[in-house]
PDB file of C-alpha atoms in Angstrom:
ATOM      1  CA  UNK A   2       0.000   0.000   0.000  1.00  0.00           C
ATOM      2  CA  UNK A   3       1.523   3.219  -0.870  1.00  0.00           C
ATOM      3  CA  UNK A   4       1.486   6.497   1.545  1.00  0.00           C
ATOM      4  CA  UNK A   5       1.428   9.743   0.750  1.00  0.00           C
ATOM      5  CA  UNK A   6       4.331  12.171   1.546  1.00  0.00           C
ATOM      6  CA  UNK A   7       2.952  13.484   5.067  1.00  0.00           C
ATOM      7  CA  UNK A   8       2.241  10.081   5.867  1.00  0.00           C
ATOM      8  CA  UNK A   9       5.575   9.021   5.101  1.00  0.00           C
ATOM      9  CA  UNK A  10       7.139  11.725   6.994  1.00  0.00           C
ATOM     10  CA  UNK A  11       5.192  10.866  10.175  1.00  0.00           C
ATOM     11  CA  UNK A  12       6.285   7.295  10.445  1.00  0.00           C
ATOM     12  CA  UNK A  13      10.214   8.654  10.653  1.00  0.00           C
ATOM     13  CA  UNK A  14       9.168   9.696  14.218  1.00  0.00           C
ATOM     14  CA  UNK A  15       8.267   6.563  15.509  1.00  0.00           C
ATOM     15  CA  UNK A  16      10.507   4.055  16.541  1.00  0.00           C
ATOM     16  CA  UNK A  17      10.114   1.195  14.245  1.00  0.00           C
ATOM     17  CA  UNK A  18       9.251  -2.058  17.133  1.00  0.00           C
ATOM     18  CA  UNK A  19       9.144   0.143  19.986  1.00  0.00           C
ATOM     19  CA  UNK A  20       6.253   0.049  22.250  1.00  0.00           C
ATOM     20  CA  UNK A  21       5.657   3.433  24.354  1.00  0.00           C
ATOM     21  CA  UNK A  22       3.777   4.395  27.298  1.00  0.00           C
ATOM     22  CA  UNK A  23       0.571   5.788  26.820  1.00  0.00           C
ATOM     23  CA  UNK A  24       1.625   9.707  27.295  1.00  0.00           C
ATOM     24  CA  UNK A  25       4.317   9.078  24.854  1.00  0.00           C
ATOM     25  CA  UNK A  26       2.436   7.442  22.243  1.00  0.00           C
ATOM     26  CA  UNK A  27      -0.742   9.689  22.623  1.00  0.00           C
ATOM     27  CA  UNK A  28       1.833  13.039  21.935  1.00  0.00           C
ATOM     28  CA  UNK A  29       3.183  11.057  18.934  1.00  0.00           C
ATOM     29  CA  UNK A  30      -0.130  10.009  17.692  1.00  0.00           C
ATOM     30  CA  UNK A  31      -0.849  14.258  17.965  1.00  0.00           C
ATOM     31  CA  UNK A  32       2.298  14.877  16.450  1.00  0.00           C
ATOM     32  CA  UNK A  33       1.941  12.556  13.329  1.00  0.00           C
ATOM     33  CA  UNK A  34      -1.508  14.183  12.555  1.00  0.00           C
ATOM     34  CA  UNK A  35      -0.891  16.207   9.749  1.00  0.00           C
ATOM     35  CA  UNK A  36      -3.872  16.667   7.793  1.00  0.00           C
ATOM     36  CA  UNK A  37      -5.739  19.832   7.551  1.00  0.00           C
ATOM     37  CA  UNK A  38      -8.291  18.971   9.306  1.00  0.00           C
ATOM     38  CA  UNK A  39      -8.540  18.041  13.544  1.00  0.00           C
ATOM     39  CA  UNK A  40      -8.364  14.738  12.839  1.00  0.00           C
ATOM     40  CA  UNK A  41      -9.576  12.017  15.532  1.00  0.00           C
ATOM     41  CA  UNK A  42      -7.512  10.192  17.901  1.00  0.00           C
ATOM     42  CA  UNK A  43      -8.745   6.453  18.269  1.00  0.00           C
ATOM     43  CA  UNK A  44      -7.753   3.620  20.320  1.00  0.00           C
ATOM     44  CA  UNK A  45      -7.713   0.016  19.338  1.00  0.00           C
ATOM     45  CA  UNK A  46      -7.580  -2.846  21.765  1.00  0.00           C
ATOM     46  CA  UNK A  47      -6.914  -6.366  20.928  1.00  0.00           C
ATOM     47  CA  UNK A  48      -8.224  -8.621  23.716  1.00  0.00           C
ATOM     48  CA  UNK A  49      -6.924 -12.500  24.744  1.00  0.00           C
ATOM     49  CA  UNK A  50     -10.937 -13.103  24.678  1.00  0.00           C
ATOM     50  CA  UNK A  51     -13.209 -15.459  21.799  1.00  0.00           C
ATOM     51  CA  UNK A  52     -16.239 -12.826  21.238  1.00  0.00           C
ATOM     52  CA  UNK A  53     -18.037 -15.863  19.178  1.00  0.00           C
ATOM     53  CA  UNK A  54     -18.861 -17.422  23.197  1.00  0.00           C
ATOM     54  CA  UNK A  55     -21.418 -15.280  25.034  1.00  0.00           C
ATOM     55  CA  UNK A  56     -19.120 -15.218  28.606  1.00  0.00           C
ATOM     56  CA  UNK A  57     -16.290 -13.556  26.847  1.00  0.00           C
ATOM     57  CA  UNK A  58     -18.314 -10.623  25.278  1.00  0.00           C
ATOM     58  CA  UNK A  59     -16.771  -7.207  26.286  1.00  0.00           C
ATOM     59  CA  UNK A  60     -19.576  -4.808  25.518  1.00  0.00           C
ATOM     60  CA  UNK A  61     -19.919  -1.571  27.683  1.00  0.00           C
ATOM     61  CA  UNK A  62     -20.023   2.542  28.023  1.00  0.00           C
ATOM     62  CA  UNK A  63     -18.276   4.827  29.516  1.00  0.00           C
ATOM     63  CA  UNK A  64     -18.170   8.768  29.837  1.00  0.00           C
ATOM     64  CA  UNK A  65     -14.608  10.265  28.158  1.00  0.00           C
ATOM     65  CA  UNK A  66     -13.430  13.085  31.026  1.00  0.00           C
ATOM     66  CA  UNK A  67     -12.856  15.471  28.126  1.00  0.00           C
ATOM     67  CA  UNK A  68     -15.984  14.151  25.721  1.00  0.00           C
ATOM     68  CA  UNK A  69     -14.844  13.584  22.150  1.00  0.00           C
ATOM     69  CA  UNK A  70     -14.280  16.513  20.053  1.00  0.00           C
ATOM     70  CA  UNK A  71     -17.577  15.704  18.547  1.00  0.00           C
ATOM     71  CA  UNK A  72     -21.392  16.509  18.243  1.00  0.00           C
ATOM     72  CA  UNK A  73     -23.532  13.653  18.606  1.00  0.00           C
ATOM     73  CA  UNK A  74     -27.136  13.584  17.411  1.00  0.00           C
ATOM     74  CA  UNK A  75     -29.108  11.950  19.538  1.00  0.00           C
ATOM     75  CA  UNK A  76     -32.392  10.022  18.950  1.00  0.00           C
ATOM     76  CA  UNK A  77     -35.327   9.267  21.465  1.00  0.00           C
ATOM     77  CA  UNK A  78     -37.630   6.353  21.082  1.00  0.00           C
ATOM     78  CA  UNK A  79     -40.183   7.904  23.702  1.00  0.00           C
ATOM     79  CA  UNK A  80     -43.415   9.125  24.320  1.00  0.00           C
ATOM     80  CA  UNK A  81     -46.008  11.039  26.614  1.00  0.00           C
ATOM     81  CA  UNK A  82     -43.968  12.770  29.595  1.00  0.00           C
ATOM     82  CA  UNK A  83     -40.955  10.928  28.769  1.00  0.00           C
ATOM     83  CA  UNK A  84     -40.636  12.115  25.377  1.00  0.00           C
ATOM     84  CA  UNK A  85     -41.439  15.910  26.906  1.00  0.00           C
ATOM     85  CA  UNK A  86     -38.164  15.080  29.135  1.00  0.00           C
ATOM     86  CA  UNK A  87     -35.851  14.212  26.038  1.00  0.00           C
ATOM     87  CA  UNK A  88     -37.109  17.483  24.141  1.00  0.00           C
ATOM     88  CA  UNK A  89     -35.996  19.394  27.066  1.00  0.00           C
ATOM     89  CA  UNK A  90     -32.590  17.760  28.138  1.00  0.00           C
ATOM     90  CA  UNK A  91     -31.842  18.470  24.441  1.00  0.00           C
ATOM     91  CA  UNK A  92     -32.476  15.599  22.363  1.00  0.00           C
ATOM     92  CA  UNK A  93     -31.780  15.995  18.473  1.00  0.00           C
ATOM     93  CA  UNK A  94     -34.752  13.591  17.625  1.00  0.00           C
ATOM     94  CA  UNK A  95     -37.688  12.528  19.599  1.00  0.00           C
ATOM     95  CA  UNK A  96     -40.798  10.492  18.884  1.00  0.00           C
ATOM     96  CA  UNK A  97     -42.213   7.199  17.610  1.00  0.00           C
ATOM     97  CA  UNK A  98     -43.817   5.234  15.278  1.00  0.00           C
ATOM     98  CA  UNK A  99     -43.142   8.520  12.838  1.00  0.00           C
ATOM     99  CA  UNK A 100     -39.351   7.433  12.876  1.00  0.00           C
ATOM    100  CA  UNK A 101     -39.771   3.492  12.703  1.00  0.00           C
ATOM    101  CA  UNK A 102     -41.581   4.073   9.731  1.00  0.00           C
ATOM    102  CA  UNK A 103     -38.907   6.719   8.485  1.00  0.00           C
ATOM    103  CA  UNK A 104     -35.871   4.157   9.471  1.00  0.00           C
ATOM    104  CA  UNK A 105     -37.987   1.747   7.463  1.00  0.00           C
ATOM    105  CA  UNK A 106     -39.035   3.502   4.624  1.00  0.00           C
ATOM    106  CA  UNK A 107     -36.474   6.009   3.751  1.00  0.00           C
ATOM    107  CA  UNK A 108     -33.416   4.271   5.575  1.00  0.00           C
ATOM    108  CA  UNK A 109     -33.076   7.842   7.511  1.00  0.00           C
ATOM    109  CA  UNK A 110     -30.321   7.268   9.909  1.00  0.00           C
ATOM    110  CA  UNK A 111     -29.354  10.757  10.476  1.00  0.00           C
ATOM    111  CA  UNK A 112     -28.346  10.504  13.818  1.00  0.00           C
ATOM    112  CA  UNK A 113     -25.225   8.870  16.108  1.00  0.00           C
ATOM    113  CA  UNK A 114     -27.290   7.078  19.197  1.00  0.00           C
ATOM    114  CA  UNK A 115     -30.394   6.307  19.400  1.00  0.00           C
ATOM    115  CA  UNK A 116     -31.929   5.928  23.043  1.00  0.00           C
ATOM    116  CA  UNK A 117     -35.354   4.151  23.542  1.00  0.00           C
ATOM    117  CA  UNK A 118     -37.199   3.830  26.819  1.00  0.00           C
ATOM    118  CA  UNK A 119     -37.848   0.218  28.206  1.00  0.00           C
ATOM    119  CA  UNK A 120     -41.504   0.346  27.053  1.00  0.00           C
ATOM    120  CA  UNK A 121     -40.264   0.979  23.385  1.00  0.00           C
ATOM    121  CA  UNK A 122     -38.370  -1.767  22.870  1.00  0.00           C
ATOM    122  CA  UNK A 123     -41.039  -3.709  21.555  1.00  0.00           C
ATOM    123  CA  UNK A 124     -41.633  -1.000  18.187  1.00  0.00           C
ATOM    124  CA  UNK A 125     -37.435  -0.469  18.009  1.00  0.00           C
ATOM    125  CA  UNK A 126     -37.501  -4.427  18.086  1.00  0.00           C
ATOM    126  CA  UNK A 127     -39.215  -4.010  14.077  1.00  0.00           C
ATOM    127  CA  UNK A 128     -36.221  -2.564  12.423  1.00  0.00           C
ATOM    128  CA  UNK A 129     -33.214  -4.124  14.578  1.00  0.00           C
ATOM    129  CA  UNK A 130     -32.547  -5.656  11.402  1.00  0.00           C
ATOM    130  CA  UNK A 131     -31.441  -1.900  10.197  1.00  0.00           C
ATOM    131  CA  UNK A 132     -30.286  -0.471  13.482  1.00  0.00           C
ATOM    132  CA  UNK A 133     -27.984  -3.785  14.714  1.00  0.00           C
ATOM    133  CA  UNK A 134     -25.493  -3.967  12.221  1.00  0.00           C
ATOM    134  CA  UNK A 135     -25.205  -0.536  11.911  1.00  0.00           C
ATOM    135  CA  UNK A 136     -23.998  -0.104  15.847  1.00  0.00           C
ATOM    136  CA  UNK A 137     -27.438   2.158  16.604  1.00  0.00           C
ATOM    137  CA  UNK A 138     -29.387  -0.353  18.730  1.00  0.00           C
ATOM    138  CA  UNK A 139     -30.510   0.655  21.896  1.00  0.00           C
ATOM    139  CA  UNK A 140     -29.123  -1.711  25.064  1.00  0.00           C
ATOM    140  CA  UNK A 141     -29.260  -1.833  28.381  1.00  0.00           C
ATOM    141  CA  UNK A 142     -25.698  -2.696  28.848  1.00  0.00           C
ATOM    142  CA  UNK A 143     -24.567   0.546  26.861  1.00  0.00           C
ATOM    143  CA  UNK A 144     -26.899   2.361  28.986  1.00  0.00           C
ATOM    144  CA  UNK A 145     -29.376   3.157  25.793  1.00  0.00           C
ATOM    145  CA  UNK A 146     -32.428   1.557  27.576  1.00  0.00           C
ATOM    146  CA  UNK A 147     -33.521   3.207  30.057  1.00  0.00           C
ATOM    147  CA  UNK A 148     -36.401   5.379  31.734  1.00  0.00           C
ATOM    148  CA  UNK A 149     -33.683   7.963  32.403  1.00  0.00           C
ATOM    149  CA  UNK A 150     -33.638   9.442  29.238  1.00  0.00           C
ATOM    150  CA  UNK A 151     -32.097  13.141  30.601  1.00  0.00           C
ATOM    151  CA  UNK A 152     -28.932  10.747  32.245  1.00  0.00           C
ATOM    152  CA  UNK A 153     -28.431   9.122  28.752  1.00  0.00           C
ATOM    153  CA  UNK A 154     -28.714  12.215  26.572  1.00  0.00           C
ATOM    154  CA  UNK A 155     -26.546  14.132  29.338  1.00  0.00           C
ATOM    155  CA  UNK A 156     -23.820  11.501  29.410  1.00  0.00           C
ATOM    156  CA  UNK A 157     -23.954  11.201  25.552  1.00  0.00           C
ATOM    157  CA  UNK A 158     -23.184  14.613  24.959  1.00  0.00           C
ATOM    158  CA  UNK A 159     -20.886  15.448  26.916  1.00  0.00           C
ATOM    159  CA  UNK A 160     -18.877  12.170  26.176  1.00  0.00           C
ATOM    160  CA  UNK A 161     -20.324   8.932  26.463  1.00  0.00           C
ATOM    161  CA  UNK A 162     -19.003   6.475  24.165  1.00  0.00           C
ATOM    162  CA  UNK A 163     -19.678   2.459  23.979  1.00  0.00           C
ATOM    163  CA  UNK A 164     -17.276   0.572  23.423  1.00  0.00           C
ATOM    164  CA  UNK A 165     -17.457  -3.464  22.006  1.00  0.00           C
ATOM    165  CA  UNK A 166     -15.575  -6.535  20.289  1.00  0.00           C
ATOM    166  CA  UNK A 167     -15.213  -6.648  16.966  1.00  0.00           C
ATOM    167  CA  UNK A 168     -15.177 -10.089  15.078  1.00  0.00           C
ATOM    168  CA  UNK A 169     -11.257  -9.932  15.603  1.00  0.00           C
ATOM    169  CA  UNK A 170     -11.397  -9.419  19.165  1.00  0.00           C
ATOM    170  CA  UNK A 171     -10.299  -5.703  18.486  1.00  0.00           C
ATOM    171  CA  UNK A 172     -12.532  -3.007  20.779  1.00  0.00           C
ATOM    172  CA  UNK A 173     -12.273   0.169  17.963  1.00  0.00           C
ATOM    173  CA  UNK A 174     -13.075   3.782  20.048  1.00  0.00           C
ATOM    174  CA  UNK A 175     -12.528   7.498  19.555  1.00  0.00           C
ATOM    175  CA  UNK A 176     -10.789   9.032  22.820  1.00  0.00           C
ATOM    176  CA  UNK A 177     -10.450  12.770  21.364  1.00  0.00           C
ATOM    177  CA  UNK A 178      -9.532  15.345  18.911  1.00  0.00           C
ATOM    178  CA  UNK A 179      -5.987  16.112  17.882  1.00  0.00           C
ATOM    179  CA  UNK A 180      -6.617  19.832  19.196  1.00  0.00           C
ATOM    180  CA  UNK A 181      -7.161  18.235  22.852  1.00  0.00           C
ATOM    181  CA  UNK A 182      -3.207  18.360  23.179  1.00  0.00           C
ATOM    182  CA  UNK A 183      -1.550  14.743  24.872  1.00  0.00           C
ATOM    183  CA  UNK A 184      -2.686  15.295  28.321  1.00  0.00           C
ATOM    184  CA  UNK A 185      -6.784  15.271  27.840  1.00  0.00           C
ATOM    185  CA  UNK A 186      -6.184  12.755  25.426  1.00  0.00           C
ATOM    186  CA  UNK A 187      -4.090  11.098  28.173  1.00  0.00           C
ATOM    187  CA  UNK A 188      -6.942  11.311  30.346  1.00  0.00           C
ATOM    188  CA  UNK A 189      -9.296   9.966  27.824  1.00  0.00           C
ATOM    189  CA  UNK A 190      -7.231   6.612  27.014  1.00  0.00           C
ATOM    190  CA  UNK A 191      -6.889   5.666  30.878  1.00  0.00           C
ATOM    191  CA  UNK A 192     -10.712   6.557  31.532  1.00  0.00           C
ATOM    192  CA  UNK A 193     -11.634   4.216  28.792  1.00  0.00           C
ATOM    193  CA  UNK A 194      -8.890   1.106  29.294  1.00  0.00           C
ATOM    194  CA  UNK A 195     -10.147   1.414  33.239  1.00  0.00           C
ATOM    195  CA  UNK A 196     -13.311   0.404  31.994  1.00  0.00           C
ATOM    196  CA  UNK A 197     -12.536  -2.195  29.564  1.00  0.00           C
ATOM    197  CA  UNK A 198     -10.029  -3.842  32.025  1.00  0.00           C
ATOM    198  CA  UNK A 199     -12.971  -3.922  34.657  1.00  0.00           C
ATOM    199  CA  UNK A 200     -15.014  -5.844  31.970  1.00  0.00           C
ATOM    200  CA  UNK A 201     -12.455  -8.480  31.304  1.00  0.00           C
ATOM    201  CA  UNK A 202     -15.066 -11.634  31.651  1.00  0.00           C
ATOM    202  CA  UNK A 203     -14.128 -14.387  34.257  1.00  0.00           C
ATOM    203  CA  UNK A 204     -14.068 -16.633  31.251  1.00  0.00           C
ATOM    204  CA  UNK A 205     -10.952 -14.930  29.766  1.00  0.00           C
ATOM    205  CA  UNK A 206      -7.883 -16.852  30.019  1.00  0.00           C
ATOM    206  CA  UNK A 207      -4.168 -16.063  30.032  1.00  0.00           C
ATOM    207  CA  UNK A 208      -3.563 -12.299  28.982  1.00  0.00           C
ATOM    208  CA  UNK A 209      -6.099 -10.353  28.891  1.00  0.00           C
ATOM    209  CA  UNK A 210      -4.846  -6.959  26.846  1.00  0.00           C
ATOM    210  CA  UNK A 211      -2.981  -8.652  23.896  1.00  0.00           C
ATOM    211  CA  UNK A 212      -1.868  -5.109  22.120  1.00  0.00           C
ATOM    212  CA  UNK A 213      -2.864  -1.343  22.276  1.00  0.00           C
ATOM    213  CA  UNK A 214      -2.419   0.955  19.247  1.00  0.00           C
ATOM    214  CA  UNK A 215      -3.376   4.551  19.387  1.00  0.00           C
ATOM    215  CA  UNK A 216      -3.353   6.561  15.373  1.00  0.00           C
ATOM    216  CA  UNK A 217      -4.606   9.693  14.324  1.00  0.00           C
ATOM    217  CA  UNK A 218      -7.221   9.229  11.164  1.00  0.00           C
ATOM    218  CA  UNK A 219      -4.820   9.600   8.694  1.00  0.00           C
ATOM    219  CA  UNK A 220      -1.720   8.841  10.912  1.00  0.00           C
ATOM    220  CA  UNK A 221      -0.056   5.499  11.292  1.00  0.00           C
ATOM    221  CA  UNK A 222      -0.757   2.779  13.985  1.00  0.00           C
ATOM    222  CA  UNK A 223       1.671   3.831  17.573  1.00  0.00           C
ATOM    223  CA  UNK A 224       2.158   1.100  19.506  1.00  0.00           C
ATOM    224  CA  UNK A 225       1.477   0.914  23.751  1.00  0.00           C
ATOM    225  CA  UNK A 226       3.210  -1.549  26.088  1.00  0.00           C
ATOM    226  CA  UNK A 227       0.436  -3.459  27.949  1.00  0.00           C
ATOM    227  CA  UNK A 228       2.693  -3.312  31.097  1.00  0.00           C
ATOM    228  CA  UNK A 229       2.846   0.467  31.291  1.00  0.00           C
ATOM    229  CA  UNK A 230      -0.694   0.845  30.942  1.00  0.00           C
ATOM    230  CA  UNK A 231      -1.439   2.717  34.687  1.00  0.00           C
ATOM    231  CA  UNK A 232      -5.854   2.154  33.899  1.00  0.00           C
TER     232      UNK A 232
END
């Protein structure tokens, strides 16, 4: 695969086999983010786990310290008072049927979570089809089902992000903006691999956090040392 010149500058800082502590990788991964644009720092863990048993899923949310760097549109499966309460904590979308049948019919999926109240889970059931492979589902575990809608759109905007095995065993998650500068970031990374160590499964066997690699979009992959990982 061939890289383009910025690219290719950004790799002669890194130390070609050497795996850093988080600080030091996370100011690496800021300085080899070149593009124009604030590009997104993302982590991605690789777990010792088999996600294809049920007792070694790793599924979960957790609030970044510093939020994301981003906006997220929210949507509401509500109604009555509840509904009222999402429109006021400052939901994007709120309603019902209206956007089943607009999911359904138009494949409208304008939005970046979608929260539904227990008693909706029966009408967001029809188009799991669409939502479920597309990460939008509502569920419990991320905290997406609940009668607390003003909690979930709170903790969703200012930060809340879920995080969840791939088919690899790799858990893929935003922890910032390039613009957040190493420390935030910093602050971000051991927030989120707190959480995911605290939902290693008791099923897992021998170790648990098999590699860490923290990149900028268009940056290459910086490598973390398990061992100096202080989450």
């Amino acid at each position: 695969m061939k890289h383009g010149k910025k690219y290719n500058e950004s790799v002669k800082l890194i130390e070609k086999g050497t795996q850093y502590a988080p600080s030091e990788a996370l100011d690496l991964a800021v300085k080899t983010a070149s593009a124009k644009f604030d590009e997104t720092i993302e982590a991605h863990i690789k777990l010792g786990v088999d996600s294809r048993h049920a007792d070694q899923q790793v599924r979960g949310a957790v609030v970044l310290p510093n939020g994301t760097g981003k906006k997220v549109r929210v949507l509401v499966f509500a109604k009555g008072a509840k509904a009222d309460e999402a429109q006021a904590a400052g939901a994007d979308y709120v309603g019902a049927e209206e956007y089943i049948t607009k999911i359904q019919s138009e494949g409208w999926l304008d939005f970046d979570v979608a929260v539904a109240t227990p008693d909706m889970m029966g009408l967001v059931g029809r188009i799991a089809r669409i939502l479920g492979p597309k990460g939008l589902m509502p569920n419990p575990k991320a905290g997406t089902v609940t009668p607390d809608v003003v909690k979930a759109i709170n903790d969703l905007k200012a930060g809340k992000i879920e995080y969840r095995l791939d088919k690899t065993n790799i858990i893929h998650c935003p922890i910032g903006k390039k613009s957040f500068g190493t420390e935030k970031l910093t602050e971000n990374f051991n927030t989120l691999l707190s959480a995911v160590i605290k939902a290693k499964p008791a099923a897992a066997k021998g170790q648990y956090l098999r590699s860490v690699t923290v990149a900028s979009t268009m940056g290459p992959g910086i490598k973390i040392a398990p061992n100096k990982i202080d989450a």
